[in-house]
Tab-separated table of N, CA and C in Angstrom:
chain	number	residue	atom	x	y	z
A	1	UNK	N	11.952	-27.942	11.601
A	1	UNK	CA	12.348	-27.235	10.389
A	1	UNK	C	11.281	-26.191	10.052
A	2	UNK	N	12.177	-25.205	9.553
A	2	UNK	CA	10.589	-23.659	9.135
A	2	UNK	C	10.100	-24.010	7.970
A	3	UNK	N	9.484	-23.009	7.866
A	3	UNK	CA	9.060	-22.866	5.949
A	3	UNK	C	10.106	-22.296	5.334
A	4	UNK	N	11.388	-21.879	5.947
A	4	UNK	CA	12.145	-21.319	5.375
A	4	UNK	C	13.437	-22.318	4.750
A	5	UNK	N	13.501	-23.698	5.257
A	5	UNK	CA	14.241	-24.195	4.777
A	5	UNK	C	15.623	-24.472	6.417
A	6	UNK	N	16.428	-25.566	6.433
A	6	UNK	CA	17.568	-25.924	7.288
A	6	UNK	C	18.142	-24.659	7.826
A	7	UNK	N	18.398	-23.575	6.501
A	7	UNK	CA	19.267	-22.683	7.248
A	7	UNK	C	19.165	-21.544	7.739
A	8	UNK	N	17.306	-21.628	8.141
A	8	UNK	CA	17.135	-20.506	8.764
A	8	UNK	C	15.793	-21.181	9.969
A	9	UNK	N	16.272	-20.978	11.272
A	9	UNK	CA	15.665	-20.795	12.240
A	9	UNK	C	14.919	-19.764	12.573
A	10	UNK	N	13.825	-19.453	12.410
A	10	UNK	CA	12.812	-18.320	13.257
A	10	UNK	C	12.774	-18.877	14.667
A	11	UNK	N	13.173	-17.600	15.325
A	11	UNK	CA	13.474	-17.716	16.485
A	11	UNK	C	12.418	-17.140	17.621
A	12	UNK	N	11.775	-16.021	16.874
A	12	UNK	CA	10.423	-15.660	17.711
A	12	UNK	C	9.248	-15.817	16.534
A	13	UNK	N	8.522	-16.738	16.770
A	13	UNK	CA	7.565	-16.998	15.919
A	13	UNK	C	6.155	-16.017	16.232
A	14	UNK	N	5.704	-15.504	14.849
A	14	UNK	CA	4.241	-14.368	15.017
A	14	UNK	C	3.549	-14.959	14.524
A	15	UNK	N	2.054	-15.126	14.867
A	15	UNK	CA	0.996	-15.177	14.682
A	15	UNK	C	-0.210	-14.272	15.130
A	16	UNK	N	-1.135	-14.128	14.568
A	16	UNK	CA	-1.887	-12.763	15.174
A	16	UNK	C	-3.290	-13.914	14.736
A	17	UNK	N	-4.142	-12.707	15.547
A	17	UNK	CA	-5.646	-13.296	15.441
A	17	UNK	C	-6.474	-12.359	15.006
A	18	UNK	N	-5.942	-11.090	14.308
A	18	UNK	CA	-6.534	-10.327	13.793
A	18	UNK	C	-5.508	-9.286	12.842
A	19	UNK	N	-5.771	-8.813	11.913
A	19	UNK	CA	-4.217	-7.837	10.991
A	19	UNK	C	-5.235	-6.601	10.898
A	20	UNK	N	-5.008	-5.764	11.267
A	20	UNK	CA	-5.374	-4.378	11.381
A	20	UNK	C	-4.404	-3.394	11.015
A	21	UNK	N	-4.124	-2.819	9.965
A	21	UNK	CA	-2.488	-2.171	9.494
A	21	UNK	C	-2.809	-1.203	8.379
A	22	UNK	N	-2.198	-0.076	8.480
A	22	UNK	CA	-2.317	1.114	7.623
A	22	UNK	C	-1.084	1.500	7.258
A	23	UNK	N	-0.799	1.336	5.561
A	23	UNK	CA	0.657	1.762	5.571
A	23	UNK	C	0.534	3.286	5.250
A	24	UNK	N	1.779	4.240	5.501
A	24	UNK	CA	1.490	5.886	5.214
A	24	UNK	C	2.659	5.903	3.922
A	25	UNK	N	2.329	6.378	3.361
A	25	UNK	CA	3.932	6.491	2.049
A	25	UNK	C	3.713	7.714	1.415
A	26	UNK	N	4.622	7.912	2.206
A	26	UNK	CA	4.790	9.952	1.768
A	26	UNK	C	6.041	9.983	0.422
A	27	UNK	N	6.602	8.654	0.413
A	27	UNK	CA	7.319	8.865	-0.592
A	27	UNK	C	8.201	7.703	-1.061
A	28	UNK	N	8.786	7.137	-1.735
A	28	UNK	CA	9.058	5.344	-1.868
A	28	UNK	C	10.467	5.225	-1.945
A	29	UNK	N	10.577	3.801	-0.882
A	29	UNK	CA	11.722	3.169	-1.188
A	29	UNK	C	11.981	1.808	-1.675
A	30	UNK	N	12.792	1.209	-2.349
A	30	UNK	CA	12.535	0.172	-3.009
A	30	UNK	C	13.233	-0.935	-2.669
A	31	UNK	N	12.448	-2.231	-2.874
A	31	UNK	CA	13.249	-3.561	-3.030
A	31	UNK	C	13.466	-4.236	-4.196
A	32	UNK	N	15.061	-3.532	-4.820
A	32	UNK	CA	15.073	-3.912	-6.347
A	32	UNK	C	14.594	-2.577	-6.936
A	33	UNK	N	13.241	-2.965	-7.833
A	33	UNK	CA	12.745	-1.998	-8.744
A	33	UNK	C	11.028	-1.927	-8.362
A	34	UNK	N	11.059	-2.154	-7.092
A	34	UNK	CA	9.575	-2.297	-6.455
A	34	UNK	C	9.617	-1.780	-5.323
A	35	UNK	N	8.454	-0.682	-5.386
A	35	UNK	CA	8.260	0.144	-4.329
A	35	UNK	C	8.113	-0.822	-2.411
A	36	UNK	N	8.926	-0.608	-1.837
A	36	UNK	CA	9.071	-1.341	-0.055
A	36	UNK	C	7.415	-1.741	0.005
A	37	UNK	N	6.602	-0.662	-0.060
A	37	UNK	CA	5.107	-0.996	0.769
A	37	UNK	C	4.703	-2.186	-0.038
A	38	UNK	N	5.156	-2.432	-1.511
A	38	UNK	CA	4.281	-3.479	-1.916
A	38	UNK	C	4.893	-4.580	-1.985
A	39	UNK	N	6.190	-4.901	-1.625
A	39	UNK	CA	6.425	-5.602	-0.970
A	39	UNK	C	6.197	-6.036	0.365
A	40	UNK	N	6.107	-5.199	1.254
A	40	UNK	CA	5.555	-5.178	2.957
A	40	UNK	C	4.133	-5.500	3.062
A	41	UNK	N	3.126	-4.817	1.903
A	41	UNK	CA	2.052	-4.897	2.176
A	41	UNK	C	1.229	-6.675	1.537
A	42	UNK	N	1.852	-7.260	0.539
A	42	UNK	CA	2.232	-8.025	-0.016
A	42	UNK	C	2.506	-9.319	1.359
A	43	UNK	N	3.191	-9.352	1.921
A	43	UNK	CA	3.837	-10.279	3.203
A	43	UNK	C	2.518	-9.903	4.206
A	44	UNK	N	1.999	-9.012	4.639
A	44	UNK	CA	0.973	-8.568	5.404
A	44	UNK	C	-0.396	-9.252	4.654
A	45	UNK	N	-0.556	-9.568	3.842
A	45	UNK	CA	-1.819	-9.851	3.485
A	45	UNK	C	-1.422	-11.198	3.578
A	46	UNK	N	-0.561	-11.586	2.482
A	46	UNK	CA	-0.158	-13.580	2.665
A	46	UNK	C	0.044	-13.895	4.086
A	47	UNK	N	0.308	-13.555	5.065
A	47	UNK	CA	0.793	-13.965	6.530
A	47	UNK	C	-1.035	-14.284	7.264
A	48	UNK	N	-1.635	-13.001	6.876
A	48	UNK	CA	-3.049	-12.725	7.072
A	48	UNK	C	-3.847	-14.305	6.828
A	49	UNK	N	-3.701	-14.738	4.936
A	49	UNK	CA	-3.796	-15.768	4.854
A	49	UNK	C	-3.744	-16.878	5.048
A	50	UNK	N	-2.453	-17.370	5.532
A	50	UNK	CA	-1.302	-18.098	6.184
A	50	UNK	C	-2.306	-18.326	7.488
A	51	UNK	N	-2.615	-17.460	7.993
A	51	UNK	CA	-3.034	-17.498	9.560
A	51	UNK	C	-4.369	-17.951	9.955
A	52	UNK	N	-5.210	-17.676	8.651
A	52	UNK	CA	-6.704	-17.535	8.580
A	52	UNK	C	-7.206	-16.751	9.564
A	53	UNK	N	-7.035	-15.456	8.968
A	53	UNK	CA	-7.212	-14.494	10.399
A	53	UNK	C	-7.909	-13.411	9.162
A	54	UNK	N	-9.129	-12.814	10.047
A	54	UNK	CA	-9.502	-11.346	8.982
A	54	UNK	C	-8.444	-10.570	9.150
A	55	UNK	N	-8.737	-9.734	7.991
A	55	UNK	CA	-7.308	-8.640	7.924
A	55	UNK	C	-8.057	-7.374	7.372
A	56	UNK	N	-7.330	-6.600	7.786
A	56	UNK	CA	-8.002	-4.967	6.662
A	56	UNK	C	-6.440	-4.210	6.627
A	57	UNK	N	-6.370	-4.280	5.425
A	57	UNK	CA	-4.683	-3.789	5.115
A	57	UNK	C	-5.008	-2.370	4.137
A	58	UNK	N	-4.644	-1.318	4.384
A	58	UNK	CA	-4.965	-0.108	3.950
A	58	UNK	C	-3.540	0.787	3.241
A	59	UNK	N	-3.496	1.075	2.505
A	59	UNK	CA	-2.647	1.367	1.842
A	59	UNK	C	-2.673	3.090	1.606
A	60	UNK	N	-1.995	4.162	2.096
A	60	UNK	CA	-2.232	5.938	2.149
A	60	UNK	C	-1.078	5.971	1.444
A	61	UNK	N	-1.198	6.213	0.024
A	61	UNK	CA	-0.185	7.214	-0.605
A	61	UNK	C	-0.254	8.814	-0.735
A	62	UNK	N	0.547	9.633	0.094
A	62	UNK	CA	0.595	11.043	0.076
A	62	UNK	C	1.787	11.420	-0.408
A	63	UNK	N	1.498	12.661	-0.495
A	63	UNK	CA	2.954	13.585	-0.410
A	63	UNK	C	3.958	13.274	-2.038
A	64	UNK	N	5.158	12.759	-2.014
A	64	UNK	CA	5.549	12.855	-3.292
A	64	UNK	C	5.266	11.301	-3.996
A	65	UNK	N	4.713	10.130	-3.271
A	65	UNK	CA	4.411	8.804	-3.434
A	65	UNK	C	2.946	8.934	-4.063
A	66	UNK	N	2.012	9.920	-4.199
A	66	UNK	CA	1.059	9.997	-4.624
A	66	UNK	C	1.014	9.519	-6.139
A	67	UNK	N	1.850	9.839	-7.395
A	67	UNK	CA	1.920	9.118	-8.370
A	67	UNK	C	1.768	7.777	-8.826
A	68	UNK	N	1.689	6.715	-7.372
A	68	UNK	CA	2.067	5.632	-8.125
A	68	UNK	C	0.476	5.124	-8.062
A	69	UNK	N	-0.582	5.928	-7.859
A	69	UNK	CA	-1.903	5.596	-7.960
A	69	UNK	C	-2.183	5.622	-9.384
A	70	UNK	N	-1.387	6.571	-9.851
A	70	UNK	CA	-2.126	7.017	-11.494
A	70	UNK	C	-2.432	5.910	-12.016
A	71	UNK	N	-3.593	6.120	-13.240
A	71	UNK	CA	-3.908	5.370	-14.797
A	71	UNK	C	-2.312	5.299	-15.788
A	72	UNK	N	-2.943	4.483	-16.780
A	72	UNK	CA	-1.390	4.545	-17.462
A	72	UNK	C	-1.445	5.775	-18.096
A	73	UNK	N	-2.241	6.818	-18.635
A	73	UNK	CA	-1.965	7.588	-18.759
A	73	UNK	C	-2.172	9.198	-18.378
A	74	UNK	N	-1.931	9.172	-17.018
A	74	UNK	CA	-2.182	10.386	-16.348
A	74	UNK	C	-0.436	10.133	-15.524
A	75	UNK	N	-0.344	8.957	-15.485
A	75	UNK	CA	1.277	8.664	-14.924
A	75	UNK	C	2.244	8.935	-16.086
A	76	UNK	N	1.915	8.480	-17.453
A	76	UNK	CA	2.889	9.101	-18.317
A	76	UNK	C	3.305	10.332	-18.803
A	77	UNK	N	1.819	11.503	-18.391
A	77	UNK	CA	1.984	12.824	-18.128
A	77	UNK	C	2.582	13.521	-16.983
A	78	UNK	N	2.178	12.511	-16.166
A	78	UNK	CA	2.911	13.081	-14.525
A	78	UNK	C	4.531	13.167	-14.900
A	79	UNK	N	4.873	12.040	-15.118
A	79	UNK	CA	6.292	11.187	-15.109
A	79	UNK	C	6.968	11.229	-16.414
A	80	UNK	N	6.489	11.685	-16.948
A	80	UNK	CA	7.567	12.182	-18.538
A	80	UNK	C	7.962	11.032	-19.523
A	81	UNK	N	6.593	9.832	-19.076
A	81	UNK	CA	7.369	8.809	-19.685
A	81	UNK	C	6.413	8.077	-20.641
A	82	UNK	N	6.694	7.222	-21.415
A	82	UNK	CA	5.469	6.361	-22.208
A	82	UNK	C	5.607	5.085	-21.775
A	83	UNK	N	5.694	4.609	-21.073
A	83	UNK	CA	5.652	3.081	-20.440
A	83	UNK	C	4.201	2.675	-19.457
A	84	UNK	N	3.498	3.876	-18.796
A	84	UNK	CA	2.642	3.011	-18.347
A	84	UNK	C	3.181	2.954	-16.815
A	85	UNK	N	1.996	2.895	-15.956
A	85	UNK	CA	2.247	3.020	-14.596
A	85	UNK	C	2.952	1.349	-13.893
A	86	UNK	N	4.308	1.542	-13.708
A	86	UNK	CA	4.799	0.430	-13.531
A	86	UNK	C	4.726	-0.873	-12.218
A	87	UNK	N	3.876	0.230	-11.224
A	87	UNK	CA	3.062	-0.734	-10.169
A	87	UNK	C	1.894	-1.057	-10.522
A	88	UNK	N	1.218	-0.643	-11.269
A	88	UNK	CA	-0.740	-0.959	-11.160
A	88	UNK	C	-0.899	-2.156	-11.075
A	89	UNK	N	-0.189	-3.472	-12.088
A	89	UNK	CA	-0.258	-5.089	-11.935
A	89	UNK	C	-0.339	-5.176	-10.417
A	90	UNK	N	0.735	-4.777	-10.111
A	90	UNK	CA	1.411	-5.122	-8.441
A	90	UNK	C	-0.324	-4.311	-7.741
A	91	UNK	N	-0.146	-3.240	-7.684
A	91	UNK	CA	-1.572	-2.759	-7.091
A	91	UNK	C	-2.807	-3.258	-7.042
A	92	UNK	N	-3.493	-4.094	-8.594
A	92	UNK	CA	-4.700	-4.222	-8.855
A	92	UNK	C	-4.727	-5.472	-8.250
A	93	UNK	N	-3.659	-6.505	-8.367
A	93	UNK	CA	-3.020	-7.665	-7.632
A	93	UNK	C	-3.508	-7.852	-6.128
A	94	UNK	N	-3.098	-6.522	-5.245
A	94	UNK	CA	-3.271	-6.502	-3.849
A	94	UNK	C	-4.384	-6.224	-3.553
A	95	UNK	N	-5.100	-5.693	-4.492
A	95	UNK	CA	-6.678	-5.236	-4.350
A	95	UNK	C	-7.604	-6.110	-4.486
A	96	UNK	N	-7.510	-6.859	-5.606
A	96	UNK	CA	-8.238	-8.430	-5.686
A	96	UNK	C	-8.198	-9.427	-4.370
A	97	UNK	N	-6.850	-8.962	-3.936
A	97	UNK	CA	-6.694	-10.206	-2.472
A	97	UNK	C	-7.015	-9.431	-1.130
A	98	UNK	N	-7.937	-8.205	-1.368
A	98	UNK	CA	-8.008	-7.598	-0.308
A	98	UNK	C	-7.517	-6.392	0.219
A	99	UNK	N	-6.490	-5.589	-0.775
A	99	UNK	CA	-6.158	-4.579	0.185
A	99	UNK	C	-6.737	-3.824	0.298
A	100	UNK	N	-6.996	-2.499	0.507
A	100	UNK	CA	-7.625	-1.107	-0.013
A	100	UNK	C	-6.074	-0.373	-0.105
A	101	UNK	N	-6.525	0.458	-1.387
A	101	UNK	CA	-5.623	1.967	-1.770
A	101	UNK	C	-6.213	3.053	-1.792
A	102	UNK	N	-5.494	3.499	-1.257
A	102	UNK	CA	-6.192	5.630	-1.295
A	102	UNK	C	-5.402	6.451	-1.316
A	103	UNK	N	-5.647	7.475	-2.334
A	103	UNK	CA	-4.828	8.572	-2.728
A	103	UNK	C	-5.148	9.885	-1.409
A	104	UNK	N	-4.293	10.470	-1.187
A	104	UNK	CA	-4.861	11.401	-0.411
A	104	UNK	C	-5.646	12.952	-1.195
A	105	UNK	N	-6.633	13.173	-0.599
A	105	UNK	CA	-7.625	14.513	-1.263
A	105	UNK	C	-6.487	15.859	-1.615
A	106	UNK	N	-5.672	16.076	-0.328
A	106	UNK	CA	-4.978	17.182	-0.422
A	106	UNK	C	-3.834	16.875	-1.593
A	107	UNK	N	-2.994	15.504	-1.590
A	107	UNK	CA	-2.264	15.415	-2.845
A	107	UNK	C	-2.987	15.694	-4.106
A	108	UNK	N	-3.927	14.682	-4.022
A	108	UNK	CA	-4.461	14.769	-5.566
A	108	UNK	C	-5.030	16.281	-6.021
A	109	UNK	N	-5.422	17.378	-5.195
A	109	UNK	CA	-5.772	18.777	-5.543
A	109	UNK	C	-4.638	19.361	-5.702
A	110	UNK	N	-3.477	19.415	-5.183
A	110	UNK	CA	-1.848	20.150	-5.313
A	110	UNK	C	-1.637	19.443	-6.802
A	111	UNK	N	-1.940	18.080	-7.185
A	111	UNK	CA	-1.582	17.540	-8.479
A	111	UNK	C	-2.582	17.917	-9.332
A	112	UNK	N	-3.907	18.184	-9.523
A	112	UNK	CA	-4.781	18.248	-10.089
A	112	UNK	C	-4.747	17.147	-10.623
A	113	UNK	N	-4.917	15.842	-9.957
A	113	UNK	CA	-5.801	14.775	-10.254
A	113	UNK	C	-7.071	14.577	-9.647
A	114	UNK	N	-8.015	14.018	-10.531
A	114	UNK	CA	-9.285	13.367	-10.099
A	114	UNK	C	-9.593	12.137	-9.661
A	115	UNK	N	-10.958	11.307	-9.607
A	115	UNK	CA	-11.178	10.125	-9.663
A	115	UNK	C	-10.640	9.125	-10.637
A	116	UNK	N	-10.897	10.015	-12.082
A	116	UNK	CA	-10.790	9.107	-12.970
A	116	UNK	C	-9.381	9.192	-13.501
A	117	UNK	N	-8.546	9.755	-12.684
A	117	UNK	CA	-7.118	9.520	-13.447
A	117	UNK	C	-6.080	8.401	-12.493
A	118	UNK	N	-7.338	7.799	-11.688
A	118	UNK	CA	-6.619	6.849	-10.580
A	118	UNK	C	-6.353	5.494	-11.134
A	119	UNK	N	-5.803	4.136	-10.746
A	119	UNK	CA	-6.401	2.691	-11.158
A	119	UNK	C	-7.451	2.485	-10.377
A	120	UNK	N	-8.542	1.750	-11.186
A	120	UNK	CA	-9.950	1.409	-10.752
A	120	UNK	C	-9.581	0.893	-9.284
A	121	UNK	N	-10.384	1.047	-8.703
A	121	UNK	CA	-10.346	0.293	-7.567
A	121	UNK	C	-9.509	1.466	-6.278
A	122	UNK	N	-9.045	2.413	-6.781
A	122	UNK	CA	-8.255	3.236	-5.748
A	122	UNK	C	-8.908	4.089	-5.713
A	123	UNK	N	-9.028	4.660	-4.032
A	123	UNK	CA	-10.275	6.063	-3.851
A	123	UNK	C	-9.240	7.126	-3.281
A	124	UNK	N	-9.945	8.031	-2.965
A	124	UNK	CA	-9.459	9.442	-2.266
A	124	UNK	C	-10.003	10.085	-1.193
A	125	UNK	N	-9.694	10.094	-0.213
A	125	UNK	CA	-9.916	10.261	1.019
A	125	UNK	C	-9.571	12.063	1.476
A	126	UNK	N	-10.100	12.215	2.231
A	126	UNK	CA	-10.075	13.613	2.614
A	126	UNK	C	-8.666	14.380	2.637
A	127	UNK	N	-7.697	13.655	3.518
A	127	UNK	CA	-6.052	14.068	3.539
A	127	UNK	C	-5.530	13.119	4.362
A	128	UNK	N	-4.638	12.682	4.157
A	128	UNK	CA	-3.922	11.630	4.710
A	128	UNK	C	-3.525	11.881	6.059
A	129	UNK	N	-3.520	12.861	6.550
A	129	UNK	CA	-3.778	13.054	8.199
A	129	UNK	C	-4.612	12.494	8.802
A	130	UNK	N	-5.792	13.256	8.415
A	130	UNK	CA	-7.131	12.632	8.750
A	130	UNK	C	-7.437	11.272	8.806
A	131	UNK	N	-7.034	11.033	7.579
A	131	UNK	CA	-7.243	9.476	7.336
A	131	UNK	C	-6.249	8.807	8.373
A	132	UNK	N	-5.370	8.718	8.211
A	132	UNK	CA	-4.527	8.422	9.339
A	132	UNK	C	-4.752	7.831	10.571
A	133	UNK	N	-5.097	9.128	10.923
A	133	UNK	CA	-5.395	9.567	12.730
A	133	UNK	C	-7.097	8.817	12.492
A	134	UNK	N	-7.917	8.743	11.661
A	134	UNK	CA	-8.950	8.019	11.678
A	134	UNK	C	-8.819	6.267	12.024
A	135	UNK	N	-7.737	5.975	11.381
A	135	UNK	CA	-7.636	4.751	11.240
A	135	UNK	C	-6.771	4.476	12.616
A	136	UNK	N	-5.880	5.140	13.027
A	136	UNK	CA	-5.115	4.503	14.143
A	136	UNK	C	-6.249	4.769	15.531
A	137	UNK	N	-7.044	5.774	15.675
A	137	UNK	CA	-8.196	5.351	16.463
A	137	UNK	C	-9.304	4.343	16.403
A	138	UNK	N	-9.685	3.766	15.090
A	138	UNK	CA	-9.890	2.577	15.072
A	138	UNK	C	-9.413	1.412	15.351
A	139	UNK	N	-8.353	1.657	16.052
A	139	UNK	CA	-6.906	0.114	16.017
A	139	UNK	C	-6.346	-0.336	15.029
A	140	UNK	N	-5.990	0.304	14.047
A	140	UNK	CA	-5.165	-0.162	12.872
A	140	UNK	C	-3.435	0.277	13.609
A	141	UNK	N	-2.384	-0.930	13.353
A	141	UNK	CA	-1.239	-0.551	13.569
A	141	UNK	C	-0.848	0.214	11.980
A	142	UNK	N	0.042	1.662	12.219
A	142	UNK	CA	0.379	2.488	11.338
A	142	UNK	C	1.839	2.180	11.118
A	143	UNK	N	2.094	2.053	9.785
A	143	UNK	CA	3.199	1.244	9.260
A	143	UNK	C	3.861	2.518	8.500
A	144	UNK	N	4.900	3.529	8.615
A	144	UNK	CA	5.180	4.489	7.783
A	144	UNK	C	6.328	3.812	7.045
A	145	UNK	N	5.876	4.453	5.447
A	145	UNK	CA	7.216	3.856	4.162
A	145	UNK	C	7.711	5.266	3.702
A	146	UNK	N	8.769	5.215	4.231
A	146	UNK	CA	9.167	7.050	3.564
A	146	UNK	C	10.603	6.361	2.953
């Protein structure tokens, strides 16, 4: 029997001995009312756990996905709204258990955001190319969420 319960058989079982993974999110799709990567990235870190295996799970928001880095209020200026950036829980969440987040340099200058209009804990990296192509020559598998 799985962890999943009688009525589901896993049929090719994964385990890894190391999680090396960079997600790219040029722009979001959702499960429900929650952006895919943090759900994906979310299963990538618990599996990590699950396994007792080091992990480095990296998270590149570019392009029009760059918003969901904001403070609550540099997102309510971005986004036309007064509610407050509706991933950061979910974000600051994945960051405590390990992930890293990074805004890309070239988004955040096309947006005129800074450091301090990010959630703590999220940096900015040169351009998400770079970063990228940095990380998949290090051996990170590249996970794109468009």
């Amino acid at each position: 029997m799985s962890d999943f319960g009688e009525s589901l058989h896993i049929d090719v079982p994964v385990e890894l001995d190391e999680v090396k993974v960079v997600f790219s999110v040029a722009s979001l799709t959702f499960e429900g009312d929650m952006p895919a990567v943090m759900f994906h990235a979310g299963i990538v870190v618990a599996d990590a756990v699950a396994w007792n295996v080091q992990s480095d799970v990296v998270v590149v928001f570019h392009t029009n996905a760059g918003h969901v880095t904001l403070d609550d209020q540099t997102y309510n200026s971005n986004r036309h709204v007064a509610t407050g950036n509706p991933y950061k829980q979910v974000i600051t969440d994945l960051i405590a258990k390990g992930a890293r987040f990074e805004l890309c340099g070239a988004t955040a200058r096309a947006m005129g955001w800074g450091n301090a209009d990010l959630i703590p804990g999220i940096r900015i990296n040169r351009n998400a190319m770079a970063r990228l192509t940095q990380l998949v020559q290090q051996g990170f598998v590249k996970i794109s969420e468009a």
